[in-house]
Amino acid sequence: MIQDVVTHDFVRELGVKEIHSGVCYGDWVDHPKGPELVSYSPIDGKEIARVVTADESDYELVVQKAQTAWKTWRMIPAPKRGEIVREIGLRLREKKSLLGRLVTLETGKILAEGEGEVQEMIDMADFAVGLSRQLYGLTLATERPLHRMMEQWHPLGPIGIVTAFNFPVAVWSWNALIAAVCGDTMIWKPSSKTPLTAIAVQEIVNGVMKAHGLSGVFNLIIGDSKTVGEKLTADTRIPLISATGSCRMGRRIGEVVGKRLGRSLLELGGNNAIIVMNDANPDLATRAILFGAVGTAGQRCTTTRRLIMLSGVADRLTDLLVKAYSQVPVGDPLDPKTLMGPLIDKDAVNKMTQALERVKAEGGEILFGGKVLEGPDYPGGCYVTPTIVKAHPKMEIIKEETFAPILYCFTVTNLDEAVALHNDVPQGLSSAIFTQNMHWLEKFLGPQGSDCGIANVNIGTSGAEIGGAFGGEKATGGGREAGSDAWKAYMRRQTVTINYGRELPLAQGIQFGTSG
């Protein structure tokens, strides 16, 4: 039975009102001029709260505030900016339980994942603080005597951050906290399916910034794709758009931003596969596949969607998976015993059902699951059973990303066949292989192996650490967020040459002037 939650009292603890403004530039706009947006919980289909969204004049106000704030923020030394981000991390620690619960309430992911997403924000803040003292440039060798050449990095400007419903706060932190220490200001457009988590985070950040006499650095604007999304994408005052979402959305953003010669950082769809070799530990592989395929109800961009098994392990591994799937508790994500909550809405359920109809039409066989769950324990109509499909390479549906817990299983005879099948999809985000053989794992990691941005050995496709750059190739968009040197996306590079001599030698030995 779904637990009773005093929704409005709980949400108010995070500073979210029953009818809340969806526009903020450090201060909330009291009366935005857009229509009301209702946030429903997929747990039971009930309304949580309402948000008054932005119109075009609200959008213009936020952009102007972000531009003005940038002129001040960029001049604050990076370590000082890092200190402010550190304080944001501390406030997130204080609100971890409440905010994680709101993530669960609004997205339907289990409570452990909701709190885990907030922990990811906290970790990201810690990472950004260290990074604030390491925004390094290079000193380069120059061919001219008495010259010095180097490169340095400057803040880029106000950037747009577009996030998806499945990670409503963590992905914001990957971008915003890194961009903040880099000296940028932010305009955040969250998913209209998860506006309340964005409002709660903005409220937490507002308190920190006001204590420092700052506003307009972190900004929030909730609105539809035409009023806010299209304007943000086309706005020449926004040098970078970082967007997470579908490949279709990314193509549109890439086209519009490219036409104005802006920058886009795209983290789009995934169609991630795990290859299991004959020498793999089947129990280890089973646990990784189960979490990768069922976690967040199959609504992660890194969800394991394809399982490619060598013939020697296929039967045993399939049996283990069917047994494991049959023991997955589906239901109330606020119950600690639950491993899989609901899909985000009924539209997602319909898309899963349609995908499974295509599976049957294309010759696939459902080995387990594929049902929509009904009854008093599953209110709201968004609960499904995780699904295992016996598939074959000629099926067209396997090349598409269905945001649901559907796992397509294949059997192959060797690693070359496995890699060819693995790479034969438009997307290229995350990948994994399970093996103890050094030759096989190195081949998988080499240029002839996985074509994804992430390649793992003996761990699954999801659950990436923040220290590594996150993103993928092909239709996944090519962007990189979070760790490593992903910070460079939020800054502009400047090559500097200093002549400290008294002559003017030219590069390439060119002689220019009058002789005699």
Short mmCIF file of C-alpha atoms in Angstrom, two decimals:
data_model
loop_
_atom_site.label_atom_id
_atom_site.label_comp_id
_atom_site.label_asym_id
_atom_site.label_seq_id
_atom_site.Cartn_x
_atom_site.Cartn_y
_atom_site.Cartn_z
CA MET A 1 0.00 0.00 0.00
CA ILE A 2 1.25 3.48 -0.85
CA GLN A 3 2.40 5.22 2.31
CA ASP A 4 0.55 8.27 3.52
CA VAL A 5 2.61 11.40 2.93
CA VAL A 6 1.63 14.82 4.25
CA THR A 7 2.72 16.20 0.92
CA HIS A 8 2.20 19.93 1.33
CA ASP A 9 3.71 20.17 4.81
CA PHE A 10 6.73 18.20 3.66
CA VAL A 11 7.22 20.26 0.51
CA ARG A 12 6.91 23.51 2.48
CA GLU A 13 9.93 22.51 4.56
CA LEU A 14 11.96 23.02 1.38
CA GLY A 15 10.49 26.45 0.76
CA VAL A 16 8.02 25.36 -1.92
CA LYS A 17 4.53 26.85 -1.74
CA GLU A 18 1.31 25.21 -2.92
CA ILE A 19 1.28 27.73 -5.76
CA HIS A 20 4.83 28.86 -6.41
CA SER A 21 6.55 31.22 -8.79
CA GLY A 22 8.60 29.47 -11.45
CA VAL A 23 10.86 32.45 -12.18
CA CYS A 24 13.85 33.49 -10.06
CA TYR A 25 16.88 35.72 -10.55
CA GLY A 26 18.00 35.54 -6.92
CA ASP A 27 14.60 36.88 -5.87
CA TRP A 28 11.40 35.16 -6.87
CA VAL A 29 9.24 37.00 -9.38
CA ASP A 30 5.99 37.37 -7.45
CA HIS A 31 3.63 37.18 -10.38
CA PRO A 32 5.03 35.50 -13.50
CA LYS A 33 2.77 35.96 -16.50
CA GLY A 34 2.71 32.43 -17.89
CA PRO A 35 0.12 29.69 -17.28
CA GLU A 36 0.01 27.45 -14.21
CA LEU A 37 1.83 24.12 -14.35
CA VAL A 38 0.67 21.25 -12.13
CA SER A 39 3.19 18.80 -10.70
CA TYR A 40 1.73 15.33 -10.23
CA SER A 41 3.42 12.52 -8.33
CA PRO A 42 3.77 9.33 -10.38
CA ILE A 43 3.49 7.42 -7.09
CA ASP A 44 -0.27 7.91 -6.93
CA GLY A 45 -1.13 10.39 -9.68
CA LYS A 46 -2.05 13.11 -7.19
CA GLU A 47 -1.24 16.78 -7.41
CA ILE A 48 1.69 17.97 -5.27
CA ALA A 49 1.75 21.68 -6.05
CA ARG A 50 1.35 24.23 -8.84
CA VAL A 51 3.90 26.49 -10.47
CA VAL A 52 3.19 29.76 -12.27
CA THR A 53 5.42 29.66 -15.35
CA ALA A 54 7.19 32.35 -17.34
CA ASP A 55 6.14 34.33 -20.35
CA GLU A 56 8.47 36.13 -22.77
CA SER A 57 8.78 39.25 -20.60
CA ASP A 58 9.77 37.10 -17.60
CA TYR A 59 12.38 35.41 -19.76
CA GLU A 60 13.83 38.75 -20.81
CA LEU A 61 14.04 39.92 -17.20
CA VAL A 62 16.00 36.81 -16.16
CA VAL A 63 18.46 37.09 -19.06
CA GLN A 64 19.14 40.73 -18.27
CA LYS A 65 19.73 39.93 -14.59
CA ALA A 66 22.11 37.09 -15.53
CA GLN A 67 24.06 39.39 -17.83
CA THR A 68 24.38 42.07 -15.18
CA ALA A 69 25.38 39.61 -12.48
CA TRP A 70 28.06 38.10 -14.71
CA LYS A 71 29.95 41.39 -14.83
CA THR A 72 30.41 41.18 -11.06
CA TRP A 73 30.71 37.41 -10.64
CA ARG A 74 33.48 37.00 -13.23
CA MET A 75 35.69 39.45 -11.32
CA ILE A 76 35.51 37.52 -8.04
CA PRO A 77 38.62 35.30 -7.79
CA ALA A 78 37.89 31.67 -8.62
CA PRO A 79 38.84 30.34 -5.14
CA LYS A 80 36.39 32.83 -3.61
CA ARG A 81 33.71 31.59 -6.00
CA GLY A 82 34.66 28.09 -4.89
CA GLU A 83 34.11 29.04 -1.25
CA ILE A 84 30.56 30.09 -2.08
CA VAL A 85 29.96 26.79 -3.89
CA ARG A 86 31.32 25.02 -0.79
CA GLU A 87 28.60 26.70 1.25
CA ILE A 88 25.99 25.52 -1.25
CA GLY A 89 27.28 21.99 -0.70
CA LEU A 90 26.92 22.41 3.06
CA ARG A 91 23.30 23.57 2.70
CA LEU A 92 22.59 20.58 0.46
CA ARG A 93 23.99 18.29 3.15
CA GLU A 94 21.56 19.77 5.64
CA LYS A 95 18.62 19.24 3.29
CA LYS A 96 19.70 15.88 1.84
CA SER A 97 16.92 13.80 3.38
CA LEU A 98 14.14 16.27 2.58
CA LEU A 99 15.34 17.00 -0.94
CA GLY A 100 15.92 13.33 -1.69
CA ARG A 101 12.37 12.62 -0.57
CA LEU A 102 11.05 15.32 -2.89
CA VAL A 103 13.02 13.83 -5.78
CA THR A 104 11.30 10.51 -5.05
CA LEU A 105 7.90 12.12 -4.68
CA GLU A 106 8.15 13.98 -7.99
CA THR A 107 10.02 11.41 -10.15
CA GLY A 108 9.01 8.08 -8.64
CA LYS A 109 12.57 6.81 -8.25
CA ILE A 110 13.16 4.83 -5.07
CA LEU A 111 14.19 6.73 -1.95
CA ALA A 112 17.75 5.40 -2.00
CA GLU A 113 18.17 6.79 -5.51
CA GLY A 114 16.50 10.07 -4.59
CA GLU A 115 18.92 10.63 -1.72
CA GLY A 116 21.75 9.32 -3.88
CA GLU A 117 21.03 12.02 -6.43
CA VAL A 118 21.32 14.69 -3.75
CA GLN A 119 24.58 13.10 -2.58
CA GLU A 120 25.82 13.45 -6.15
CA MET A 121 25.14 17.18 -5.93
CA ILE A 122 27.09 17.34 -2.67
CA ASP A 123 30.00 15.45 -4.24
CA MET A 124 29.86 17.77 -7.24
CA ALA A 125 30.13 20.78 -4.95
CA ASP A 126 33.21 19.27 -3.31
CA PHE A 127 34.74 18.61 -6.71
CA ALA A 128 34.02 22.15 -7.87
CA VAL A 129 35.63 23.64 -4.76
CA GLY A 130 38.90 21.85 -5.51
CA LEU A 131 38.62 22.76 -9.17
CA SER A 132 38.35 26.46 -8.28
CA ARG A 133 42.08 26.43 -7.48
CA GLN A 134 43.04 24.42 -10.58
CA LEU A 135 41.67 26.31 -13.58
CA TYR A 136 45.04 25.93 -15.23
CA GLY A 137 46.50 27.16 -18.50
CA LEU A 138 49.69 26.13 -20.31
CA THR A 139 53.01 27.76 -21.03
CA LEU A 140 53.99 26.97 -24.62
CA ALA A 141 57.33 26.99 -26.43
CA THR A 142 57.71 29.95 -28.79
CA GLU A 143 60.00 30.22 -31.82
CA ARG A 144 60.68 33.92 -31.24
CA PRO A 145 63.42 35.09 -28.87
CA LEU A 146 62.49 37.17 -25.82
CA HIS A 147 58.86 36.15 -26.14
CA ARG A 148 56.55 34.12 -23.92
CA MET A 149 53.48 32.25 -25.14
CA MET A 150 50.76 30.84 -22.93
CA GLU A 151 47.07 30.08 -22.87
CA GLN A 152 44.59 31.17 -20.24
CA TRP A 153 40.89 30.66 -19.61
CA HIS A 154 38.18 33.25 -19.02
CA PRO A 155 34.53 32.96 -17.97
CA LEU A 156 32.23 32.39 -20.91
CA GLY A 157 29.14 34.33 -19.82
CA PRO A 158 25.53 33.49 -18.93
CA ILE A 159 24.89 29.87 -19.90
CA GLY A 160 21.66 27.95 -20.39
CA ILE A 161 21.13 24.65 -18.59
CA VAL A 162 18.28 22.42 -19.78
CA THR A 163 17.67 19.33 -17.62
CA ALA A 164 15.48 16.25 -17.93
CA PHE A 165 13.03 14.71 -15.46
CA ASN A 166 15.00 11.56 -14.68
CA PHE A 167 17.84 13.37 -12.86
CA PRO A 168 16.09 16.62 -11.96
CA VAL A 169 18.81 18.02 -9.70
CA ALA A 170 22.07 16.09 -10.15
CA VAL A 171 22.57 17.08 -13.79
CA TRP A 172 22.00 20.72 -12.88
CA SER A 173 24.87 20.44 -10.40
CA TRP A 174 27.20 18.87 -12.99
CA ASN A 175 26.80 22.04 -15.01
CA ALA A 176 25.96 24.85 -12.62
CA LEU A 177 28.48 24.22 -9.85
CA ILE A 178 31.34 23.78 -12.31
CA ALA A 179 30.25 26.78 -14.36
CA ALA A 180 29.94 28.84 -11.17
CA VAL A 181 33.57 28.38 -10.15
CA CYS A 182 34.52 29.12 -13.77
CA GLY A 183 32.88 32.54 -13.38
CA ASP A 184 29.71 32.02 -15.41
CA THR A 185 26.13 32.81 -14.46
CA MET A 186 23.37 30.29 -15.11
CA ILE A 187 19.83 30.20 -16.46
CA TRP A 188 18.23 26.87 -15.58
CA LYS A 189 15.26 25.50 -17.49
CA PRO A 190 14.19 22.29 -15.74
CA SER A 191 11.81 19.68 -17.08
CA SER A 192 8.16 20.65 -16.77
CA LYS A 193 7.61 17.19 -15.27
CA THR A 194 9.77 17.98 -12.23
CA PRO A 195 9.47 21.70 -11.44
CA LEU A 196 9.30 21.41 -7.65
CA THR A 197 12.72 19.86 -7.18
CA ALA A 198 14.18 22.73 -9.19
CA ILE A 199 12.36 25.28 -7.05
CA ALA A 200 13.63 23.61 -3.87
CA VAL A 201 17.24 23.68 -5.09
CA GLN A 202 16.90 27.30 -6.18
CA GLU A 203 15.57 28.21 -2.74
CA ILE A 204 18.58 26.56 -1.08
CA VAL A 205 21.00 28.38 -3.38
CA ASN A 206 19.20 31.70 -2.89
CA GLY A 207 19.92 31.64 0.83
CA VAL A 208 23.66 31.18 0.26
CA MET A 209 23.91 33.88 -2.40
CA LYS A 210 21.92 36.44 -0.40
CA ALA A 211 24.28 35.94 2.55
CA HIS A 212 27.05 37.17 0.23
CA GLY A 213 25.03 40.05 -1.18
CA LEU A 214 24.77 38.39 -4.58
CA SER A 215 21.88 37.68 -6.93
CA GLY A 216 21.46 36.76 -10.58
CA VAL A 217 24.26 34.18 -10.58
CA PHE A 218 21.96 31.16 -10.29
CA ASN A 219 18.67 31.75 -12.09
CA LEU A 220 15.60 29.61 -12.69
CA ILE A 221 12.95 29.91 -15.36
CA ILE A 222 10.19 27.34 -15.72
CA GLY A 223 8.16 27.41 -18.88
CA ASP A 224 7.21 25.53 -22.01
CA SER A 225 9.58 24.75 -24.85
CA LYS A 226 8.25 27.51 -27.11
CA THR A 227 8.19 30.36 -24.58
CA VAL A 228 11.43 29.51 -22.78
CA GLY A 229 13.22 26.66 -24.52
CA GLU A 230 13.24 28.04 -28.04
CA LYS A 231 14.11 31.56 -26.90
CA LEU A 232 16.96 30.32 -24.73
CA THR A 233 18.35 28.19 -27.54
CA ALA A 234 18.22 31.00 -30.12
CA ASP A 235 19.47 33.80 -27.83
CA THR A 236 22.85 35.14 -28.97
CA ARG A 237 23.43 36.50 -25.45
CA ILE A 238 23.72 32.90 -24.19
CA PRO A 239 27.08 31.59 -25.47
CA LEU A 240 26.53 28.00 -24.30
CA ILE A 241 23.48 25.77 -24.07
CA SER A 242 24.03 22.59 -22.06
CA ALA A 243 21.08 20.27 -22.63
CA THR A 244 20.18 16.81 -21.41
CA GLY A 245 17.34 14.97 -23.09
CA SER A 246 16.32 12.98 -26.14
CA CYS A 247 18.22 12.76 -29.40
CA ARG A 248 15.31 14.51 -31.13
CA MET A 249 15.57 17.44 -28.74
CA GLY A 250 19.35 17.53 -29.12
CA ARG A 251 19.17 17.71 -32.90
CA ARG A 252 16.88 20.71 -32.65
CA ILE A 253 19.09 22.48 -30.12
CA GLY A 254 22.26 21.69 -32.04
CA GLU A 255 20.77 23.08 -35.23
CA VAL A 256 19.51 26.32 -33.70
CA VAL A 257 22.63 27.00 -31.63
CA GLY A 258 24.89 26.10 -34.55
CA LYS A 259 23.16 28.58 -36.84
CA ARG A 260 24.01 31.41 -34.47
CA LEU A 261 27.56 30.00 -34.04
CA GLY A 262 27.03 29.37 -30.35
CA ARG A 263 28.19 26.38 -28.35
CA SER A 264 26.10 23.40 -27.36
CA LEU A 265 26.96 20.72 -24.83
CA LEU A 266 24.62 17.81 -25.50
CA GLU A 267 24.04 14.73 -23.35
CA LEU A 268 21.36 12.80 -25.19
CA GLY A 269 19.98 9.29 -25.46
CA GLY A 270 21.74 6.05 -24.65
CA ASN A 271 21.25 2.49 -25.87
CA ASN A 272 23.73 0.85 -23.58
CA ALA A 273 24.89 -2.74 -23.76
CA ILE A 274 26.76 -5.20 -21.57
CA ILE A 275 28.82 -7.95 -23.17
CA VAL A 276 29.22 -11.06 -20.99
CA MET A 277 32.02 -13.42 -21.98
CA ASN A 278 32.08 -17.13 -21.18
CA ASP A 279 34.63 -16.68 -18.39
CA ALA A 280 32.64 -13.98 -16.58
CA ASN A 281 31.43 -14.31 -13.03
CA PRO A 282 27.69 -14.87 -13.67
CA ASP A 283 26.55 -13.75 -10.21
CA LEU A 284 28.51 -10.51 -10.50
CA ALA A 285 27.16 -9.92 -13.99
CA THR A 286 23.59 -10.62 -12.86
CA ARG A 287 23.73 -8.00 -10.11
CA ALA A 288 25.17 -5.39 -12.49
CA ILE A 289 22.63 -6.13 -15.21
CA LEU A 290 19.73 -6.03 -12.75
CA PHE A 291 20.70 -2.64 -11.33
CA GLY A 292 21.56 -1.24 -14.76
CA ALA A 293 18.30 -2.37 -16.36
CA VAL A 294 15.84 -1.90 -13.49
CA GLY A 295 17.31 1.08 -11.60
CA THR A 296 15.18 4.24 -11.92
CA ALA A 297 12.63 1.99 -13.67
CA GLY A 298 14.79 1.97 -16.78
CA GLN A 299 14.68 5.76 -17.05
CA ARG A 300 18.39 6.54 -16.92
CA CYS A 301 20.33 7.59 -19.98
CA THR A 302 22.85 4.94 -18.85
CA THR A 303 20.23 2.21 -18.35
CA THR A 304 21.32 -1.21 -19.60
CA ARG A 305 19.04 -1.84 -22.56
CA ARG A 306 20.89 -4.63 -24.38
CA LEU A 307 22.60 -7.76 -23.05
CA ILE A 308 24.99 -9.54 -25.41
CA MET A 309 25.95 -12.97 -24.10
CA LEU A 310 28.46 -15.48 -25.38
CA SER A 311 26.83 -18.82 -26.10
CA GLY A 312 28.62 -20.63 -23.28
CA VAL A 313 27.07 -18.47 -20.57
CA ALA A 314 23.77 -17.43 -22.19
CA ASP A 315 21.44 -20.10 -20.83
CA ARG A 316 22.67 -19.89 -17.24
CA LEU A 317 22.71 -16.10 -17.21
CA THR A 318 19.23 -15.88 -18.69
CA ASP A 319 17.90 -18.23 -16.01
CA LEU A 320 19.58 -16.18 -13.28
CA LEU A 321 18.08 -12.97 -14.65
CA VAL A 322 14.55 -14.36 -14.93
CA LYS A 323 14.80 -15.54 -11.33
CA ALA A 324 16.19 -12.17 -10.17
CA TYR A 325 13.52 -10.19 -12.07
CA SER A 326 10.77 -12.28 -10.47
CA GLN A 327 11.99 -11.16 -7.05
CA VAL A 328 12.10 -7.40 -7.78
CA PRO A 329 9.63 -5.60 -5.48
CA VAL A 330 7.72 -3.05 -7.58
CA GLY A 331 5.65 -0.43 -5.82
CA ASP A 332 5.81 2.55 -3.48
CA PRO A 333 9.26 4.11 -3.94
CA LEU A 334 9.07 5.62 -0.46
CA ASP A 335 9.06 2.10 1.00
CA PRO A 336 12.69 1.05 1.67
CA LYS A 337 11.87 -2.50 0.52
CA THR A 338 10.94 -1.37 -2.99
CA LEU A 339 13.54 -1.76 -5.75
CA MET A 340 11.55 -0.28 -8.63
CA GLY A 341 9.00 2.51 -8.51
CA PRO A 342 6.65 3.82 -11.22
CA LEU A 343 7.41 5.28 -14.61
CA ILE A 344 7.19 9.05 -14.75
CA ASP A 345 3.68 9.23 -16.26
CA LYS A 346 1.07 7.35 -18.28
CA ASP A 347 2.62 8.50 -21.54
CA ALA A 348 5.79 6.59 -20.58
CA VAL A 349 3.68 3.51 -19.83
CA ASN A 350 2.01 3.78 -23.24
CA LYS A 351 5.38 4.06 -24.98
CA MET A 352 6.59 0.92 -23.19
CA THR A 353 3.44 -0.95 -24.17
CA GLN A 354 3.82 0.16 -27.80
CA ALA A 355 7.47 -0.90 -27.83
CA LEU A 356 6.55 -4.38 -26.60
CA GLU A 357 3.91 -4.69 -29.32
CA ARG A 358 6.66 -3.92 -31.83
CA VAL A 359 8.87 -6.53 -30.15
CA LYS A 360 6.25 -9.20 -30.82
CA ALA A 361 5.65 -7.98 -34.38
CA GLU A 362 9.39 -8.08 -35.13
CA GLY A 363 9.85 -11.63 -33.84
CA GLY A 364 11.04 -11.03 -30.29
CA GLU A 365 9.95 -13.17 -27.36
CA ILE A 366 9.03 -11.79 -23.94
CA LEU A 367 10.72 -14.05 -21.38
CA PHE A 368 9.52 -12.15 -18.34
CA GLY A 369 7.37 -9.15 -17.41
CA GLY A 370 5.86 -6.66 -19.77
CA LYS A 371 2.71 -6.05 -17.75
CA VAL A 372 1.04 -2.88 -16.51
CA LEU A 373 0.29 -3.34 -12.81
CA GLU A 374 -3.14 -2.44 -11.50
CA GLY A 375 -5.00 -2.51 -8.20
CA PRO A 376 -4.91 -0.60 -4.90
CA ASP A 377 -1.19 -1.19 -4.42
CA TYR A 378 -0.47 0.53 -7.75
CA PRO A 379 -2.46 3.77 -7.90
CA GLY A 380 -1.88 6.31 -10.63
CA GLY A 381 -1.47 3.85 -13.50
CA CYS A 382 2.31 4.17 -13.89
CA TYR A 383 3.58 0.85 -12.51
CA VAL A 384 4.93 -1.90 -14.77
CA THR A 385 6.89 -5.12 -14.40
CA PRO A 386 10.49 -5.03 -15.63
CA THR A 387 10.82 -6.95 -18.88
CA ILE A 388 13.29 -9.39 -20.42
CA VAL A 389 13.09 -9.92 -24.19
CA LYS A 390 14.81 -12.57 -26.27
CA ALA A 391 15.83 -10.54 -29.31
CA HIS A 392 17.61 -10.93 -32.63
CA PRO A 393 19.89 -8.41 -34.41
CA LYS A 394 17.50 -7.65 -37.28
CA MET A 395 14.85 -6.13 -35.00
CA GLU A 396 14.53 -2.37 -35.60
CA ILE A 397 13.18 -1.61 -32.11
CA ILE A 398 16.53 -2.52 -30.55
CA LYS A 399 18.15 0.53 -32.16
CA GLU A 400 15.75 2.90 -30.40
CA GLU A 401 15.83 4.10 -26.82
CA THR A 402 12.59 3.25 -25.03
CA PHE A 403 12.71 4.98 -21.63
CA ALA A 404 11.41 1.97 -19.71
CA PRO A 405 12.75 -1.23 -18.07
CA ILE A 406 13.06 -3.38 -21.20
CA LEU A 407 16.17 -5.54 -21.58
CA TYR A 408 16.92 -7.05 -25.02
CA CYS A 409 19.00 -10.24 -24.81
CA PHE A 410 21.20 -11.65 -27.60
CA THR A 411 23.44 -14.69 -27.93
CA VAL A 412 26.65 -14.55 -30.01
CA THR A 413 29.60 -16.86 -30.60
CA ASN A 414 32.67 -14.60 -30.22
CA LEU A 415 33.85 -11.16 -29.12
CA ASP A 416 34.09 -9.72 -32.64
CA GLU A 417 30.44 -10.57 -33.24
CA ALA A 418 29.54 -9.10 -29.85
CA VAL A 419 31.33 -5.81 -30.49
CA ALA A 420 29.81 -5.46 -33.96
CA LEU A 421 26.33 -5.92 -32.50
CA HIS A 422 27.19 -3.63 -29.59
CA ASN A 423 28.22 -0.74 -31.88
CA ASP A 424 25.40 -1.20 -34.38
CA VAL A 425 23.10 1.44 -32.83
CA PRO A 426 22.93 5.21 -33.35
CA GLN A 427 23.69 6.04 -29.71
CA GLY A 428 27.08 5.79 -27.98
CA LEU A 429 26.88 6.62 -24.29
CA SER A 430 27.85 3.78 -21.92
CA SER A 431 29.10 0.23 -22.35
CA ALA A 432 30.50 -2.65 -20.32
CA ILE A 433 32.13 -6.05 -20.62
CA PHE A 434 32.35 -8.84 -18.05
CA THR A 435 35.44 -10.99 -18.42
CA GLN A 436 38.62 -12.06 -16.61
CA ASN A 437 40.56 -12.32 -19.88
CA MET A 438 43.07 -9.50 -20.37
CA HIS A 439 43.09 -9.88 -24.15
CA TRP A 440 39.32 -9.54 -24.40
CA LEU A 441 38.97 -6.59 -22.06
CA GLU A 442 41.81 -4.69 -23.75
CA LYS A 443 40.29 -5.36 -27.14
CA PHE A 444 36.95 -4.04 -25.89
CA LEU A 445 38.67 -0.89 -24.60
CA GLY A 446 40.79 -0.40 -27.72
CA PRO A 447 40.01 1.54 -30.92
CA GLN A 448 38.41 -1.58 -32.44
CA GLY A 449 36.14 -2.03 -29.39
CA SER A 450 33.36 -0.02 -27.76
CA ASP A 451 32.48 3.20 -29.59
CA CYS A 452 30.92 4.77 -26.49
CA GLY A 453 32.03 7.67 -24.33
CA ILE A 454 32.05 5.37 -21.28
CA ALA A 455 33.52 1.85 -21.28
CA ASN A 456 33.53 -0.30 -18.14
CA VAL A 457 34.99 -3.67 -17.20
CA ASN A 458 33.25 -5.93 -14.67
CA ILE A 459 30.83 -3.18 -13.63
CA GLY A 460 27.57 -2.14 -15.25
CA THR A 461 26.68 0.72 -17.56
CA SER A 462 25.11 3.03 -14.95
CA GLY A 463 26.40 4.69 -11.81
CA ALA A 464 29.25 6.79 -13.23
CA GLU A 465 31.52 8.62 -10.77
CA ILE A 466 31.71 12.39 -10.97
CA GLY A 467 35.51 12.43 -11.28
CA GLY A 468 35.37 11.24 -14.88
CA ALA A 469 33.97 13.25 -17.76
CA PHE A 470 30.44 12.06 -18.48
CA GLY A 471 28.97 11.87 -21.98
CA GLY A 472 28.88 9.92 -25.20
CA GLU A 473 29.43 9.82 -28.92
CA LYS A 474 27.31 9.57 -32.09
CA ALA A 475 23.66 10.45 -31.45
CA THR A 476 24.41 10.89 -27.75
CA GLY A 477 25.77 14.30 -28.72
CA GLY A 478 29.49 14.31 -27.95
CA GLY A 479 29.25 16.51 -24.87
CA ARG A 480 31.15 15.98 -21.62
CA GLU A 481 30.02 17.06 -18.16
CA ALA A 482 31.19 16.69 -14.54
CA GLY A 483 34.81 15.60 -14.01
CA SER A 484 38.20 15.51 -15.71
CA ASP A 485 38.64 18.64 -17.86
CA ALA A 486 34.93 19.06 -18.65
CA TRP A 487 35.22 22.50 -17.03
CA LYS A 488 36.76 23.82 -20.24
CA ALA A 489 33.34 23.75 -21.91
CA TYR A 490 32.23 26.59 -19.65
CA MET A 491 35.18 28.87 -20.40
CA ARG A 492 36.83 30.52 -23.37
CA ARG A 493 40.45 29.83 -24.25
CA GLN A 494 42.78 32.71 -24.97
CA THR A 495 46.26 32.31 -26.45
CA VAL A 496 48.60 35.04 -25.21
CA THR A 497 51.99 36.05 -26.60
CA ILE A 498 54.16 38.56 -24.72
CA ASN A 499 57.15 40.30 -26.32
CA TYR A 500 59.48 41.44 -23.54
CA GLY A 501 62.31 42.34 -25.93
CA ARG A 502 62.99 45.49 -27.92
CA GLU A 503 62.66 44.04 -31.42
CA LEU A 504 59.70 42.71 -33.39
CA PRO A 505 60.55 39.30 -34.88
CA LEU A 506 57.66 37.74 -36.81
CA ALA A 507 56.54 34.14 -36.75
CA GLN A 508 57.63 31.73 -39.51
CA GLY A 509 60.73 33.93 -40.05
CA ILE A 510 58.79 36.45 -42.14
CA GLN A 511 60.68 39.68 -42.92
CA PHE A 512 58.45 42.70 -43.40
CA GLY A 513 59.60 46.29 -43.81
CA THR A 514 61.89 48.63 -45.76
CA SER A 515 65.64 47.89 -46.02
CA GLY A 516 68.54 50.28 -46.67
#
